[in-house]
CSV table of C-alpha atoms in Angstrom, one decimal:
chain,number,residue,atom,x,y,z
K,1,MET,CA,73.1,-94.8,-63.9
K,2,ALA,CA,70.2,-95.8,-66.4
K,3,GLY,CA,70.3,-92.8,-67.6
K,4,GLU,CA,74.5,-93.6,-68.0
K,5,LYS,CA,73.5,-97.3,-69.9
K,6,ASP,CA,71.6,-95.6,-71.8
K,7,SER,CA,73.9,-93.1,-73.4
K,8,ASP,CA,76.4,-95.7,-73.4
K,9,GLN,CA,74.3,-97.8,-75.7
K,10,GLU,CA,73.5,-94.1,-77.3
K,11,LYS,CA,77.4,-93.8,-78.5
K,12,LYS,CA,78.0,-97.3,-79.0
K,13,GLY,CA,75.0,-97.5,-81.7
K,14,TRP,CA,75.9,-94.3,-83.2
K,15,TRP,CA,79.7,-95.3,-84.2
K,16,ARG,CA,77.6,-99.2,-84.8
K,17,ARG,CA,74.5,-96.6,-87.5
K,18,LEU,CA,78.8,-95.1,-89.8
K,19,TRP,CA,80.5,-98.6,-89.7
K,20,GLN,CA,76.8,-99.9,-91.3
K,21,TRP,CA,76.5,-97.0,-94.1
K,22,PRO,CA,77.0,-98.5,-97.5
K,23,LYS,CA,80.9,-98.5,-98.5
K,24,THR,CA,79.8,-95.4,-101.6
K,25,LYS,CA,78.7,-93.1,-98.6
K,26,TYR,CA,82.9,-93.3,-97.2
K,27,LEU,CA,83.2,-91.1,-100.6
K,28,LEU,CA,81.5,-88.5,-98.8
K,29,PHE,CA,84.7,-87.8,-97.0
K,30,ILE,CA,86.7,-86.8,-99.8
K,31,PRO,CA,84.6,-83.5,-100.4
K,32,ALA,CA,84.2,-83.0,-96.9
K,33,GLY,CA,87.8,-83.4,-96.6
K,34,GLY,CA,88.4,-81.7,-99.5
K,35,PHE,CA,86.2,-78.4,-98.0
K,36,VAL,CA,88.9,-78.5,-94.7
K,37,MET,CA,92.1,-78.7,-96.6
K,38,LEU,CA,90.5,-75.5,-98.6
K,39,VAL,CA,89.5,-73.1,-95.9
K,40,ALA,CA,93.4,-74.4,-93.9
K,41,GLY,CA,94.6,-72.7,-97.6
K,42,VAL,CA,93.0,-70.6,-97.7
K,43,ILE,CA,93.6,-69.3,-93.6
K,44,LEU,CA,97.9,-70.3,-93.8
K,45,LEU,CA,97.9,-68.1,-97.2
K,46,GLY,CA,96.3,-65.7,-95.9
K,47,SER,CA,98.8,-65.5,-92.6
K,48,PHE,CA,101.9,-66.0,-94.8
K,49,ASN,CA,100.6,-63.0,-96.1
K,50,TYR,CA,99.6,-60.8,-93.4
K,51,THR,CA,103.4,-61.8,-91.5
K,52,MET,CA,105.1,-60.7,-94.5
K,53,GLU,CA,103.6,-56.9,-95.4
K,54,ALA,CA,103.7,-57.1,-91.0
K,55,THR,CA,107.6,-57.4,-92.0
K,56,ASN,CA,107.0,-54.7,-94.6
K,57,SER,CA,106.9,-51.9,-92.6
K,58,VAL,CA,109.1,-49.3,-91.7
K,59,ALA,CA,108.4,-49.9,-87.5
K,60,PHE,CA,109.6,-53.9,-88.3
K,61,CYS,CA,112.7,-52.7,-90.1
K,62,THR,CA,114.3,-50.5,-88.2
K,63,SER,CA,112.9,-52.5,-84.3
K,64,CYS,CA,115.7,-54.0,-83.9
K,65,HIS,CA,119.1,-51.2,-82.0
K,66,GLU,CA,120.3,-51.7,-84.6
K,67,MET,CA,118.6,-49.9,-87.5
K,68,GLN,CA,117.3,-47.0,-85.3
K,69,ALA,CA,121.2,-46.3,-83.4
K,70,PHE,CA,122.2,-46.4,-87.5
K,71,VAL,CA,119.6,-46.7,-90.5
K,72,TYR,CA,117.0,-44.3,-89.7
K,73,PRO,CA,118.6,-41.0,-88.9
K,74,GLU,CA,120.3,-41.5,-91.4
K,75,TYR,CA,116.9,-42.1,-93.3
K,76,GLU,CA,114.7,-39.0,-91.6
K,77,GLN,CA,116.9,-36.7,-93.3
K,78,SER,CA,116.6,-38.1,-96.2
K,79,SER,CA,114.5,-36.7,-99.3
K,80,HIS,CA,112.6,-40.5,-98.9
K,81,PHE,CA,111.1,-39.7,-95.7
K,82,ALA,CA,110.5,-35.8,-96.1
K,83,ASN,CA,110.2,-33.7,-99.5
K,84,GLN,CA,108.1,-30.8,-101.2
K,85,SER,CA,105.6,-33.5,-103.4
K,86,GLY,CA,104.5,-35.4,-99.5
K,87,VAL,CA,105.8,-39.0,-101.0
K,88,ARG,CA,107.5,-41.8,-98.4
K,89,ALA,CA,108.8,-44.1,-99.3
K,90,GLY,CA,109.4,-46.7,-96.7
K,91,CYS,CA,112.1,-49.5,-95.9
K,92,SER,CA,110.8,-51.8,-98.3
K,93,ASP,CA,109.8,-50.2,-100.8
K,94,CYS,CA,113.8,-49.4,-102.0
K,95,HIS,CA,114.1,-53.5,-100.9
K,96,VAL,CA,112.1,-55.5,-101.0
K,97,PRO,CA,110.9,-55.9,-104.1
K,98,LYS,CA,107.1,-55.3,-105.1
K,99,ASP,CA,106.4,-59.1,-106.9
K,100,TRP,CA,105.0,-62.0,-104.9
K,101,TRP,CA,107.7,-64.4,-105.3
K,102,GLY,CA,110.4,-62.2,-105.3
K,103,LYS,CA,109.0,-60.8,-101.3
K,104,VAL,CA,109.8,-64.3,-100.6
K,105,VAL,CA,112.9,-64.9,-101.9
K,106,ARG,CA,114.1,-61.6,-100.3
K,107,LYS,CA,111.8,-62.3,-97.2
K,108,THR,CA,114.1,-65.7,-96.5
K,109,GLN,CA,117.5,-63.8,-97.4
K,110,ALA,CA,116.6,-61.2,-94.5
K,111,ALA,CA,116.7,-64.8,-93.1
K,112,LEU,CA,119.4,-66.9,-93.2
K,113,VAL,CA,121.0,-64.0,-93.3
K,114,GLU,CA,120.8,-61.0,-91.6
K,115,VAL,CA,118.7,-62.4,-89.0
K,116,PRO,CA,121.9,-64.8,-88.0
K,117,SER,CA,123.7,-61.1,-88.5
K,118,TRP,CA,121.7,-59.4,-85.7
K,119,LEU,CA,121.8,-62.6,-83.4
K,120,THR,CA,125.7,-62.4,-83.2
K,121,GLY,CA,126.2,-58.5,-82.7
K,122,LYS,CA,127.5,-58.0,-85.8
K,123,ILE,CA,126.9,-54.5,-86.7
K,124,ASP,CA,125.8,-54.2,-82.9
K,125,THR,CA,128.0,-50.4,-82.2
K,126,ALA,CA,129.3,-46.7,-84.3
K,127,GLU,CA,132.5,-49.1,-85.3
K,128,LYS,CA,131.2,-52.4,-85.6
K,129,PHE,CA,128.6,-51.1,-88.2
K,130,GLU,CA,131.1,-48.5,-90.0
K,131,ALA,CA,133.4,-51.5,-90.7
K,132,HIS,CA,131.6,-53.5,-92.2
K,133,ARG,CA,128.8,-50.3,-94.5
K,134,ARG,CA,130.5,-51.3,-97.7
K,135,GLN,CA,130.4,-54.3,-97.9
K,136,MET,CA,126.8,-54.1,-97.0
K,137,ALA,CA,126.3,-51.1,-99.7
K,138,GLU,CA,127.6,-53.0,-102.5
K,139,SER,CA,125.5,-55.8,-101.7
K,140,VAL,CA,122.5,-54.1,-101.5
K,141,TRP,CA,123.6,-52.1,-105.2
K,142,ALA,CA,124.3,-54.6,-106.8
K,143,LYS,CA,121.0,-56.0,-105.9
K,144,MET,CA,119.4,-53.5,-107.4
K,145,ARG,CA,122.2,-53.7,-111.1
K,146,ALA,CA,120.7,-56.9,-111.7
K,147,ASN,CA,117.0,-56.8,-111.1
K,148,ASN,CA,118.0,-53.2,-113.1
K,149,SER,CA,116.7,-50.6,-110.5
K,150,ALA,CA,113.0,-52.0,-110.6
K,151,ASN,CA,112.4,-50.4,-106.7
K,152,CYS,CA,113.6,-47.0,-107.8
K,153,ARG,CA,111.4,-47.1,-111.6
K,154,SER,CA,108.2,-48.7,-109.4
K,155,CYS,CA,107.9,-44.7,-108.1
K,156,HIS,CA,109.7,-43.5,-111.3
K,157,SER,CA,109.2,-43.3,-113.9
K,158,TYR,CA,111.5,-42.4,-116.9
K,159,ASP,CA,108.0,-42.0,-118.9
K,160,ALA,CA,106.5,-39.4,-116.3
K,161,MET,CA,109.7,-37.1,-117.1
K,162,VAL,CA,109.5,-33.9,-117.9
K,163,LEU,CA,113.9,-34.1,-119.0
K,164,SER,CA,113.0,-29.6,-119.9
K,165,MET,CA,112.3,-29.7,-116.2
K,166,GLN,CA,116.0,-31.4,-115.1
K,167,ASP,CA,119.5,-29.8,-115.1
K,168,ARG,CA,121.2,-30.6,-117.9
K,169,TYR,CA,123.2,-33.6,-116.9
K,170,ALA,CA,120.4,-35.0,-115.3
K,171,LYS,CA,118.7,-34.7,-118.7
K,172,ARG,CA,121.5,-36.3,-120.7
K,173,ARG,CA,121.2,-39.2,-117.8
K,174,HIS,CA,117.7,-39.8,-118.2
K,175,SER,CA,117.4,-40.0,-122.1
K,176,LYS,CA,117.0,-43.9,-123.8
K,177,GLU,CA,120.4,-42.4,-125.9
K,178,TYR,CA,122.8,-42.6,-123.0
K,179,ARG,CA,120.6,-45.1,-120.9
K,180,GLU,CA,121.3,-47.3,-123.9
K,181,ALA,CA,124.9,-46.7,-124.5
K,182,THR,CA,126.2,-46.4,-121.9
K,183,ASP,CA,123.5,-50.0,-120.2
K,184,LYS,CA,123.0,-48.2,-116.5
K,185,THR,CA,120.8,-47.7,-113.6
K,186,CYS,CA,118.9,-45.5,-111.8
K,187,ILE,CA,121.4,-46.8,-108.5
K,188,ASP,CA,124.6,-46.3,-110.4
K,189,CYS,CA,124.3,-42.6,-110.0
K,190,HIS,CA,122.0,-42.1,-107.5
K,191,GLN,CA,123.7,-43.3,-104.4
K,192,GLY,CA,123.7,-41.9,-100.9
K,193,ILE,CA,120.4,-40.6,-101.3
K,194,THR,CA,119.3,-42.0,-98.2
K,195,HIS,CA,122.0,-43.8,-96.3
K,196,LYS,CA,125.4,-42.3,-95.9
K,197,LEU,CA,128.5,-43.6,-99.0
K,198,PRO,CA,130.4,-45.6,-97.6
K,199,GLU,CA,133.8,-43.9,-96.3
K,200,PRO,CA,136.4,-44.1,-100.4
K,201,GLU,CA,138.5,-47.4,-100.1
K,202,ALA,CA,142.2,-46.9,-99.3
K,203,VAL,CA,144.6,-46.8,-101.9
K,204,GLU,CA,147.6,-48.5,-101.4
């Protein structure tokens, strides 16, 4: 009992001593609090960046039924999956911006549009997927046109192209003169490289 009383008195004495500090000593809590907030911020930012990178992986992108059944098989047959140079482009290389803020915006769009579509089974059968293929493709093409095919050009550089090694058709369309005259970007000519093209629209 005596030991418990002594312990209680020590606790009370600790709080009393803290309360009796000169008022200026409480200013020490300001840098201490700032340090705690800094550490917490670093941890949160690191976790956020880790999550963004994890959700950029091919394994994550193809983890649902729709991607495994309808999209991944097309990707496996494309030159972006296997080619003579041995360079493989993953889903995020084409569909997610490289800059940090653009990546955040794209992830937010996915959370607000694509996740609800997945939850409601909008494209969970081959018939539904094909019915929406054109709409999905044109949405991606529009984004690529809007940013001048920035994702394409993160791997493919006009400056690095040896036009003399290309056929006449490609050489003309990759020339600076043609691009400036037509204002065309990569996706205007290079559609259906990784994924099957939508069926042509019916002519009434």
